[in-house]
Amino acid sequence: DTAVSQTPKYLVTQMGNDKSIKCEQNLGHDTMYWYKQDSKKFLKIMFSYNNKELIINETVPNRFSPKSPDKAHLNLHINSLELGDSAVYFCASSPNQRGNQPQHFGDGTRLSIL
Amino acid sequence: SQKIEQNSEALNIQEGKTATLTCNYTNYSPAYLQWYRQDPGRGPVFLLLIRENEKEKRKERLKVTFDTTLKQSLFHITASQPADSATYLCALDPSTGNQFYFGTGTSLTVIP
């Protein structure tokens, strides 16, 4: 069973479109995250949710809106996509928000903006 | 500014040798530091965690050290194998909030 699953795996779309990425974890974790990994492989945190509550928003444009319908799901909606949004987006989860817990990552969604 | 830097983007070593990767940070006082492995097309996978009051942690062929004075962690893979080839990321909890910051990553290639 996949612990953290993201859909879709690949997303190719035109500039200006709106798209969503879904994430689900079956580990029973309280905390979920969205990361962006650019072409240089640098992994940067975007958002963190703990028990459906937003706890981190790292200066991400308003075009990005996370939604957590329950603690097992954290979706990411992106409005008015721009060329610079092309990247790999990773969802992750951990038992809680403390740094003494490992994070479990999905395999990423590769977003390409044409 | 706050930074987490890992040694050279790419590291090549001969099979059987020990690979040593470094993670240096500035302007943080992390309580915990973690190391992850990432294979192409996959998400990072957790390897080891070390606490600020621990000097060293081992798991099979892996060893991590943590020097809070030097603000540095070293990650060692002994008796390296081609299957160890991957990108290795360090990550720390800055103890200033509920977030994790990742290093720039080191791509390790073990040559048969």
Short mmCIF file of C-alpha atoms in Angstrom, two decimals, chain B residues 1-110:
data_model
loop_
_atom_site.label_atom_id
_atom_site.label_comp_id
_atom_site.label_asym_id
_atom_site.label_seq_id
_atom_site.Cartn_x
_atom_site.Cartn_y
_atom_site.Cartn_z
CA SER B 1 20.60 35.07 5.76
CA GLN B 2 19.87 31.54 6.85
CA LYS B 3 21.49 28.84 4.78
CA ILE B 4 21.98 25.10 4.59
CA GLU B 5 24.74 24.08 2.23
CA GLN B 6 25.90 20.65 1.22
CA ASN B 7 29.31 19.96 -0.26
CA SER B 8 29.79 19.95 -4.00
CA GLU B 9 26.71 19.24 -6.01
CA ALA B 10 28.24 15.98 -7.27
CA LEU B 11 30.55 13.46 -5.66
CA ASN B 12 32.08 10.46 -7.44
CA ILE B 13 33.79 7.66 -5.52
CA GLN B 14 35.05 4.17 -6.21
CA GLU B 15 33.04 1.19 -5.04
CA GLY B 16 34.18 -0.05 -1.63
CA LYS B 17 35.40 3.36 -0.46
CA THR B 18 33.75 5.51 2.19
CA ALA B 19 31.65 8.40 0.93
CA THR B 20 31.56 11.48 3.15
CA LEU B 21 28.95 14.15 2.56
CA THR B 22 28.80 17.42 4.48
CA CYS B 23 25.95 19.63 5.57
CA ASN B 24 26.81 23.10 6.86
CA TYR B 25 24.31 25.56 8.25
CA THR B 26 24.36 29.15 9.45
CA ASN B 27 22.07 31.16 11.71
CA TYR B 28 20.18 28.13 12.99
CA SER B 29 20.24 26.27 16.28
CA PRO B 30 18.56 23.04 15.24
CA ALA B 31 17.35 20.56 17.79
CA TYR B 32 17.29 17.82 15.15
CA LEU B 33 18.96 17.13 11.85
CA GLN B 34 17.82 14.52 9.34
CA TRP B 35 19.28 12.89 6.25
CA TYR B 36 17.26 11.72 3.26
CA ARG B 37 18.00 9.84 0.05
CA GLN B 38 16.33 10.76 -3.23
CA ASP B 39 16.40 8.63 -6.36
CA PRO B 40 15.55 10.07 -9.80
CA GLY B 41 11.81 10.45 -10.25
CA ARG B 42 11.05 9.58 -6.62
CA GLY B 43 10.40 11.45 -3.41
CA PRO B 44 13.01 11.73 -0.65
CA VAL B 45 13.24 8.77 1.71
CA PHE B 46 14.20 9.22 5.36
CA LEU B 47 17.48 7.62 6.44
CA LEU B 48 18.64 8.91 9.81
CA LEU B 49 17.87 11.49 12.48
CA ILE B 50 20.33 12.90 14.98
CA ARG B 51 19.60 15.10 17.98
CA GLU B 52 21.64 18.12 19.03
CA ASN B 53 22.93 16.31 22.11
CA GLU B 54 24.07 13.28 20.11
CA LYS B 55 27.50 13.27 18.55
CA GLU B 56 27.03 10.25 16.33
CA LYS B 57 24.34 7.91 15.02
CA ARG B 58 24.76 4.69 13.07
CA LYS B 59 22.55 2.46 10.97
CA GLU B 60 24.15 -0.44 9.13
CA ARG B 61 26.71 1.13 6.74
CA LEU B 62 25.53 4.66 7.46
CA LYS B 63 26.94 7.02 10.08
CA VAL B 64 25.94 10.58 10.88
CA THR B 65 27.78 13.05 13.09
CA PHE B 66 26.50 16.36 14.38
CA ASP B 67 28.78 19.16 15.59
CA THR B 68 26.72 22.08 16.87
CA THR B 69 29.86 24.15 17.46
CA LEU B 70 31.01 23.85 13.85
CA LYS B 71 27.37 23.94 12.69
CA GLN B 72 28.02 20.89 10.59
CA SER B 73 26.78 17.35 10.05
CA LEU B 74 28.75 14.66 8.25
CA PHE B 75 27.09 11.69 6.56
CA HIS B 76 29.25 8.64 5.88
CA ILE B 77 28.51 5.58 3.76
CA THR B 78 31.09 2.87 4.35
CA ALA B 79 31.88 0.10 1.83
CA SER B 80 29.94 2.05 -0.78
CA GLN B 81 28.10 0.21 -3.55
CA PRO B 82 26.77 1.34 -6.93
CA ALA B 83 23.27 0.98 -5.45
CA ASP B 84 24.14 3.84 -3.06
CA SER B 85 24.21 6.22 -6.03
CA ALA B 86 21.53 8.84 -5.39
CA THR B 87 21.05 12.41 -4.20
CA TYR B 88 21.38 12.87 -0.45
CA LEU B 89 19.65 15.71 1.34
CA CYS B 90 20.11 17.02 4.86
CA ALA B 91 17.22 18.74 6.59
CA LEU B 92 16.96 20.56 9.87
CA ASP B 93 14.38 21.74 12.28
CA PRO B 94 15.44 25.32 13.07
CA SER B 95 13.66 25.27 16.43
CA THR B 96 12.08 28.60 15.52
CA GLY B 97 8.88 27.19 14.12
CA ASN B 98 7.13 24.14 12.84
CA GLN B 99 9.02 23.76 9.64
CA PHE B 100 11.82 21.90 7.99
CA TYR B 101 14.54 23.36 5.81
CA PHE B 102 16.36 21.19 3.32
CA GLY B 103 19.92 21.51 2.10
CA THR B 104 20.94 21.89 -1.51
CA GLY B 105 21.63 18.15 -1.91
CA THR B 106 24.67 16.17 -3.04
CA SER B 107 24.49 13.78 -5.98
CA LEU B 108 26.61 10.72 -5.16
CA THR B 109 27.83 8.34 -7.86
CA VAL B 110 29.57 5.12 -6.81
#
